[in-house]
Amino acid sequence: DQNGVIINYTISVSVQETGESFTYTTSDTTYSFTTLKPYRSYDITIAASTSIGTGPFSAVSTVATLEDVPSSAPVGFSASMVTSTSLLLSWDPLAYEDQNGVIIGYVINVTVQETGASFQLESTTTELAVSNLKPYRTYVCVIAAATSVGTGPFSEIYIVKTPEDVPGEPPLNFSVSVTSSSSAYLTWHPPSYEKQNGEIVQYVIRASVLETGENFELTESEQSLELNTLKPYRSYEFSIAAATSVGLGPYSSIVSVETPEDVPCQPPLNLSASDVASKSAVLNWKPPPINCQNGEIVLYVINVTVQETGERFQLTSTTTNLKVNGLKPFRTYVCIIAAETSVGRGPFSPTFEVKTLEDIPDEPPVNLTATSITSTSFDLSWDPPPYESQNGEIVLYVINVTVLETGERLQWTATNTTLEVTGLKPFRTYACRLAASTSVGLGSFGPEVAFQTLEDVPSGPPTNVRYIEISPTAIVLLWDPPAYEEQNGKIANYVVKVINNQTGETSQMMIPGNPELESVSIGLKPYRTYTIMVAAATQVDIGPFSDPIIITTPEECPNAPPRSLNAVVLSSTSIDVSWVPPNDENHNGVIIHYTISVTVQETGDSFQHQTDDLKFQLTDLRPYRTHLISVGASTSVCPGPFSSEISAKTLEDVPDAPPTSLEIVPLSPNVIVFTWNPPPYENQNGKIILYNVSVELTGAPDTLMIQLETAGESITFNDLKPYTNHTFSVAAWTSIGIGPFDNITVVTPQSSPSAPPTNLTVNVTSSQSAFIAWDLVPLDQQNGIIVSYTVSLTRSSGSSQLIETTETSLSVASLLPYETYLIGVRAATIAGEGPYTDPVAITTPEDVPEAPQNVIAEDTGSSFRVSWGPPERANGILLNYEVMYSIPNINVVQGGMQYEDVTVVLPAENTSLTADAEPGLTYTISVRCSTKIGYGHSAGVDVFIAYPPGTINIDSPEGIASLTVALIVLVVIVLVSVVLIAFYCVYKKRRSKKYVFNKDSGFISGGEATLTFKNDSFVQSDVEGGLTESTKPIIANEESEM
């Protein structure tokens, strides 16, 4: 069927899914297809060709390719329904030609851009709801499709960002550090990044005051906050939350702090006394106001001054009352009280006085003595109690007497300070105690004073003679004194007689008498029998010997020490010791053990060890000590002598105790000397070569530590802060190393304040008073406890007044009106006074002036002239002077003389006035001046107007005589008519008097107008005859008429 030579084959291929077709030509009978598409069905036919042409195609054969991974990624990726924690992802399916199989799912790889964390999502559809996302995160997504063969290529990057949310947790590491009684420092860190959920825009701090229930909030954009408005001794609770632009996150757990205490700002209240007795009183008071306590009141301090003696003492109490004992009767005690917290003491209260009642004497008579002592009598004398202890008039003395040997009791009384006592017994001790009595009662008895009658010779021997065996060669002999009734005096000596029974040798010892122990040590020889007797002696003679006692001494101990003693030092705490026994002839028995005696040369301490060996290791020794070592041997009876000492010194070690006697010597508030002694010798453990010294400033916001080294035992620190806690530490070095530290904490001395009080204010309350107030010196510049304030008041003249107070305000009531003052305040500690504040200037208001000075009136004939000087203090601007005097007015109807008051007001520049006057009369003149406030006090003067020469004064004796003669001659003829005419003329003359005031001369004269006085008013008649009535005072103006 080939019909020729087959030269090639033509292969026809068509794709069932797409209808695409193509042909291949080959000369072989096999062909490999390399460009087929996955997951396609291919219809294949083949035809053979000769040189003539191509034959028919074969029947169709269908071949399907296998699945493969997709050849492209999904497109159209988008996110919708986005919240802070969820979103909906969607995308387009792959084009058919890129699927390469059945798409069984999609894979989405997600990376969190901010943290680098990644995860994978899967979906079988072209959308996926994703939850549990983080707010405010950037998610970088790529997507790929998958067949059963595998996953295709991933898409390009798609970015999705979730919106902000409130923070998911509070700020971290929230802490509150209290820096003072009124301030605290708050710090925190932001919430962890994964919980921030956005950009933190601010922090909200919530605070509560537990004592008052007060709540407040604070906001801050930084990560710390300093609060300076806290109250002392309060409990605060703080919590914090972070906020994004969406809102506020959760609050942190509560941090509780307490502000420290401060000193009270006011003294205790209502100090009073109750239950007052002669030697005691109960003081009562109330605490300072609660808002001024500034902490827990731990102590009340009462300073007391005895008014009569100036003695001062201090009392303390933890309650609001105190019973004070030990007072003196009839004394006035002046008390002030202050409260203390743990920080310090507040101000003292005003003084309060308590006076005690009368009492019995609180001390006995003194100097009780006895003279003219015999065996049966003596004379007693004494002095009264000290005056300050008598507490009244001494009316009786009582002497209580005890016979010490028998216990018999007697009582004698006397009204003066001597007493003769007879009928006593020989050699008896009479113990006398003396007391004084006032009308209130008997005081205390004085100390016992004993007097003894004279001695005699003992009439009996010592009793109860016995002995104690001390060693084979020594005993202690003991005895009791003779019976008291046989002693007849003080036993001065004892005589001990010792007889060696083997040899008959006798020895005798004189032992001084000892009322507490009658004994003597006696040296004997071993294996001997002795007879011993004792006798007592007074200063008169020796009494009889006691009955003899017989003694036999026991076996002896070794009489020579071990030999060849040797020591080898092993360490700082151990030494090996070895030796050989004593010679055989010196054993004096079987050696049962050896005793090693050790003495520490440096301290004198000693100790012993026993062993039955010929060597011993000493352990637990002190380092760097020279040990003096000796060895002794012992038999069953006793030990023998010790060998000569050898020395061995342990090695050095570090000290095991700190230096001692730490002491701070202040040279000034800023300079101290720190001194110490080396560690106790037993703890040095070597040669001290160096000291390590440190100082720590405590109680400050930033603790300051300084470390120094010195070979000496003192060091000076400069530039310290006054009145501040400093802790000084020191440790010792040997060549081996450093030992432990010890420290001492001191407060540097107070200094004068370095700044003045603050906020000085002055409120003028009247022309003579002002209220002055100020605030405390800043705490860091007080340099101690402020004990007083000095207020300086300086007048414009330069004179000044200083007022001292313990309060922060002062009412001054002694100012001068219309005066300028410069006022300043300074504070003082016990160390001195600080600087003054900048002065505050005030001027007091005007007031009424003082009275004019130097008021003088003189008779000028038919007138008087009064002059004056300005007042010493005008107390303002003088406006005018007012002169007042009276003029006579004859009342015809009533037949008597009356006076009318005249008031003249002058300008302030006038200082004199001349006015008409009637002879023979005394004028009382007063002058006063005024400011805008009003008139002040007046100054007065009297002036008598004499008659002109040649005129008879009817008030004089000569005038009266002349008038009498004339009346006798004329009385019958013209008495009635003369009297009527005389009175009428005088009356007319007074009523028609004219006055004119001349401004320049200050003189009032007649000629211009007529004044008619009418009670408290006057009527002025001018030249035309018109009348004007006025009740006003006459004011002297230029050319005015009076």
PDB file of C-alpha atoms in Angstrom, residues 629-763:
ATOM      1  CA  ILE A 629      52.602  28.167 124.207  1.00  0.00           C
ATOM      2  CA  SER A 630      53.673  26.038 127.180  1.00  0.00           C
ATOM      3  CA  VAL A 631      52.965  22.429 128.216  1.00  0.00           C
ATOM      4  CA  GLY A 632      52.537  20.828 131.624  1.00  0.00           C
ATOM      5  CA  ALA A 633      52.242  17.198 132.715  1.00  0.00           C
ATOM      6  CA  SER A 634      49.671  15.853 135.229  1.00  0.00           C
ATOM      7  CA  THR A 635      49.498  12.839 137.472  1.00  0.00           C
ATOM      8  CA  SER A 636      46.268  11.474 138.909  1.00  0.00           C
ATOM      9  CA  VAL A 637      46.769  13.879 141.790  1.00  0.00           C
ATOM     10  CA  CYS A 638      47.421  17.202 140.069  1.00  0.00           C
ATOM     11  CA  PRO A 639      49.316  18.882 137.240  1.00  0.00           C
ATOM     12  CA  GLY A 640      52.981  19.743 137.423  1.00  0.00           C
ATOM     13  CA  PRO A 641      54.688  22.964 136.336  1.00  0.00           C
ATOM     14  CA  PHE A 642      54.467  24.274 132.797  1.00  0.00           C
ATOM     15  CA  SER A 643      57.416  24.494 130.447  1.00  0.00           C
ATOM     16  CA  SER A 644      58.951  27.752 129.329  1.00  0.00           C
ATOM     17  CA  GLU A 645      56.816  29.489 126.725  1.00  0.00           C
ATOM     18  CA  ILE A 646      57.589  29.421 123.027  1.00  0.00           C
ATOM     19  CA  SER A 647      55.954  31.805 120.543  1.00  0.00           C
ATOM     20  CA  ALA A 648      54.262  31.118 117.197  1.00  0.00           C
ATOM     21  CA  LYS A 649      52.416  33.709 115.085  1.00  0.00           C
ATOM     22  CA  THR A 650      49.458  32.791 112.846  1.00  0.00           C
ATOM     23  CA  LEU A 651      49.323  34.137 109.296  1.00  0.00           C
ATOM     24  CA  GLU A 652      47.388  37.296 108.232  1.00  0.00           C
ATOM     25  CA  ASP A 653      43.755  37.310 107.002  1.00  0.00           C
ATOM     26  CA  VAL A 654      41.176  39.949 106.030  1.00  0.00           C
ATOM     27  CA  PRO A 655      39.661  41.904 108.960  1.00  0.00           C
ATOM     28  CA  ASP A 656      36.436  40.364 110.241  1.00  0.00           C
ATOM     29  CA  ALA A 657      35.112  43.518 111.902  1.00  0.00           C
ATOM     30  CA  PRO A 658      34.797  47.125 110.741  1.00  0.00           C
ATOM     31  CA  PRO A 659      36.609  50.128 112.238  1.00  0.00           C
ATOM     32  CA  THR A 660      35.190  51.323 115.573  1.00  0.00           C
ATOM     33  CA  SER A 661      34.354  54.567 117.380  1.00  0.00           C
ATOM     34  CA  LEU A 662      33.048  56.218 114.242  1.00  0.00           C
ATOM     35  CA  GLU A 663      32.642  59.902 115.022  1.00  0.00           C
ATOM     36  CA  ILE A 664      31.603  62.972 113.101  1.00  0.00           C
ATOM     37  CA  VAL A 665      33.108  66.298 114.229  1.00  0.00           C
ATOM     38  CA  PRO A 666      31.315  69.220 112.515  1.00  0.00           C
ATOM     39  CA  LEU A 667      33.627  72.164 111.837  1.00  0.00           C
ATOM     40  CA  SER A 668      30.880  74.164 110.167  1.00  0.00           C
ATOM     41  CA  PRO A 669      27.513  73.445 108.510  1.00  0.00           C
ATOM     42  CA  ASN A 670      29.462  72.607 105.320  1.00  0.00           C
ATOM     43  CA  VAL A 671      32.616  70.936 106.678  1.00  0.00           C
ATOM     44  CA  ILE A 672      32.941  67.827 108.860  1.00  0.00           C
ATOM     45  CA  VAL A 673      35.811  65.633 110.021  1.00  0.00           C
ATOM     46  CA  PHE A 674      35.093  61.889 109.906  1.00  0.00           C
ATOM     47  CA  THR A 675      37.254  59.977 112.409  1.00  0.00           C
ATOM     48  CA  TRP A 676      37.435  56.354 113.484  1.00  0.00           C
ATOM     49  CA  ASN A 677      39.588  53.883 115.348  1.00  0.00           C
ATOM     50  CA  PRO A 678      40.988  50.692 113.822  1.00  0.00           C
ATOM     51  CA  PRO A 679      38.903  47.523 114.173  1.00  0.00           C
ATOM     52  CA  PRO A 680      39.290  45.891 117.599  1.00  0.00           C
ATOM     53  CA  TYR A 681      42.696  44.305 117.713  1.00  0.00           C
ATOM     54  CA  GLU A 682      41.205  40.842 117.928  1.00  0.00           C
ATOM     55  CA  ASN A 683      39.395  41.467 114.631  1.00  0.00           C
ATOM     56  CA  GLN A 684      42.180  43.121 112.619  1.00  0.00           C
ATOM     57  CA  ASN A 685      43.662  39.779 111.517  1.00  0.00           C
ATOM     58  CA  GLY A 686      46.801  41.505 110.242  1.00  0.00           C
ATOM     59  CA  LYS A 687      48.424  44.872 109.765  1.00  0.00           C
ATOM     60  CA  ILE A 688      45.925  47.553 108.679  1.00  0.00           C
ATOM     61  CA  ILE A 689      47.458  49.205 105.603  1.00  0.00           C
ATOM     62  CA  LEU A 690      44.542  51.223 104.219  1.00  0.00           C
ATOM     63  CA  TYR A 691      40.979  52.431 104.877  1.00  0.00           C
ATOM     64  CA  ASN A 692      38.205  52.641 102.294  1.00  0.00           C
ATOM     65  CA  VAL A 693      35.888  55.602 103.064  1.00  0.00           C
ATOM     66  CA  SER A 694      32.586  56.504 101.399  1.00  0.00           C
ATOM     67  CA  VAL A 695      29.952  59.159 101.990  1.00  0.00           C
ATOM     68  CA  GLU A 696      26.379  58.927 100.801  1.00  0.00           C
ATOM     69  CA  LEU A 697      23.926  61.842 100.730  1.00  0.00           C
ATOM     70  CA  THR A 698      20.599  60.261 101.728  1.00  0.00           C
ATOM     71  CA  GLY A 699      17.070  61.550 101.388  1.00  0.00           C
ATOM     72  CA  ALA A 700      17.838  63.434  98.161  1.00  0.00           C
ATOM     73  CA  PRO A 701      16.068  62.720  94.840  1.00  0.00           C
ATOM     74  CA  ASP A 702      19.412  61.599  93.385  1.00  0.00           C
ATOM     75  CA  THR A 703      21.546  59.700  95.905  1.00  0.00           C
ATOM     76  CA  LEU A 704      25.169  60.893  95.841  1.00  0.00           C
ATOM     77  CA  MET A 705      27.995  58.432  96.611  1.00  0.00           C
ATOM     78  CA  ILE A 706      31.679  59.383  97.014  1.00  0.00           C
ATOM     79  CA  GLN A 707      34.428  56.834  97.727  1.00  0.00           C
ATOM     80  CA  LEU A 708      37.969  57.623  98.964  1.00  0.00           C
ATOM     81  CA  GLU A 709      41.002  55.767 100.323  1.00  0.00           C
ATOM     82  CA  THR A 710      43.301  56.911 103.128  1.00  0.00           C
ATOM     83  CA  ALA A 711      46.025  55.495 105.325  1.00  0.00           C
ATOM     84  CA  GLY A 712      45.026  57.706 108.253  1.00  0.00           C
ATOM     85  CA  GLU A 713      42.157  57.429 110.716  1.00  0.00           C
ATOM     86  CA  SER A 714      40.348  60.626 109.755  1.00  0.00           C
ATOM     87  CA  ILE A 715      39.278  62.515 106.673  1.00  0.00           C
ATOM     88  CA  THR A 716      37.761  65.955 106.092  1.00  0.00           C
ATOM     89  CA  PHE A 717      34.748  66.501 103.818  1.00  0.00           C
ATOM     90  CA  ASN A 718      34.039  69.981 102.466  1.00  0.00           C
ATOM     91  CA  ASP A 719      31.129  71.603 100.611  1.00  0.00           C
ATOM     92  CA  LEU A 720      28.441  69.532 102.361  1.00  0.00           C
ATOM     93  CA  LYS A 721      24.861  70.717 102.436  1.00  0.00           C
ATOM     94  CA  PRO A 722      23.741  72.069 105.824  1.00  0.00           C
ATOM     95  CA  TYR A 723      21.081  70.194 107.817  1.00  0.00           C
ATOM     96  CA  THR A 724      21.151  67.139 105.541  1.00  0.00           C
ATOM     97  CA  ASN A 725      21.457  63.412 106.254  1.00  0.00           C
ATOM     98  CA  HIS A 726      24.884  62.005 105.284  1.00  0.00           C
ATOM     99  CA  THR A 727      25.910  58.381 105.744  1.00  0.00           C
ATOM    100  CA  PHE A 728      29.663  57.858 106.198  1.00  0.00           C
ATOM    101  CA  SER A 729      31.094  54.333 105.815  1.00  0.00           C
ATOM    102  CA  VAL A 730      34.580  52.946 106.424  1.00  0.00           C
ATOM    103  CA  ALA A 731      36.295  49.544 106.074  1.00  0.00           C
ATOM    104  CA  ALA A 732      39.860  48.404 106.808  1.00  0.00           C
ATOM    105  CA  TRP A 733      42.355  46.630 104.496  1.00  0.00           C
ATOM    106  CA  THR A 734      45.118  44.181 105.317  1.00  0.00           C
ATOM    107  CA  SER A 735      47.497  42.793 102.710  1.00  0.00           C
ATOM    108  CA  ILE A 736      44.993  39.954 102.239  1.00  0.00           C
ATOM    109  CA  GLY A 737      41.932  42.078 101.437  1.00  0.00           C
ATOM    110  CA  ILE A 738      39.181  44.390 102.704  1.00  0.00           C
ATOM    111  CA  GLY A 739      37.022  43.747 105.761  1.00  0.00           C
ATOM    112  CA  PRO A 740      33.370  44.661 106.453  1.00  0.00           C
ATOM    113  CA  PHE A 741      32.045  48.222 106.465  1.00  0.00           C
ATOM    114  CA  ASP A 742      30.448  50.143 109.315  1.00  0.00           C
ATOM    115  CA  ASN A 743      28.643  53.410 108.898  1.00  0.00           C
ATOM    116  CA  ILE A 744      27.334  56.387 110.815  1.00  0.00           C
ATOM    117  CA  THR A 745      24.525  58.643 109.696  1.00  0.00           C
ATOM    118  CA  VAL A 746      24.513  62.259 110.827  1.00  0.00           C
ATOM    119  CA  VAL A 747      22.706  65.434 110.034  1.00  0.00           C
ATOM    120  CA  THR A 748      25.055  68.296 109.191  1.00  0.00           C
ATOM    121  CA  PRO A 749      24.653  71.282 111.547  1.00  0.00           C
ATOM    122  CA  GLN A 750      22.137  73.959 110.924  1.00  0.00           C
ATOM    123  CA  SER A 751      23.161  77.178 109.208  1.00  0.00           C
ATOM    124  CA  SER A 752      21.447  80.479 108.824  1.00  0.00           C
ATOM    125  CA  PRO A 753      18.843  80.579 106.021  1.00  0.00           C
ATOM    126  CA  SER A 754      20.315  81.410 102.627  1.00  0.00           C
ATOM    127  CA  ALA A 755      17.152  83.083 101.363  1.00  0.00           C
ATOM    128  CA  PRO A 756      14.491  85.344 102.893  1.00  0.00           C
ATOM    129  CA  PRO A 757      10.827  84.466 103.452  1.00  0.00           C
ATOM    130  CA  THR A 758       8.636  84.723 100.366  1.00  0.00           C
ATOM    131  CA  ASN A 759       5.472  86.587  99.391  1.00  0.00           C
ATOM    132  CA  LEU A 760       5.749  89.431 101.894  1.00  0.00           C
ATOM    133  CA  THR A 761       2.466  91.348 101.998  1.00  0.00           C
ATOM    134  CA  VAL A 762       1.468  94.371 104.104  1.00  0.00           C
ATOM    135  CA  ASN A 763      -2.131  95.464 104.644  1.00  0.00           C
TER     136      ASN A 763
END
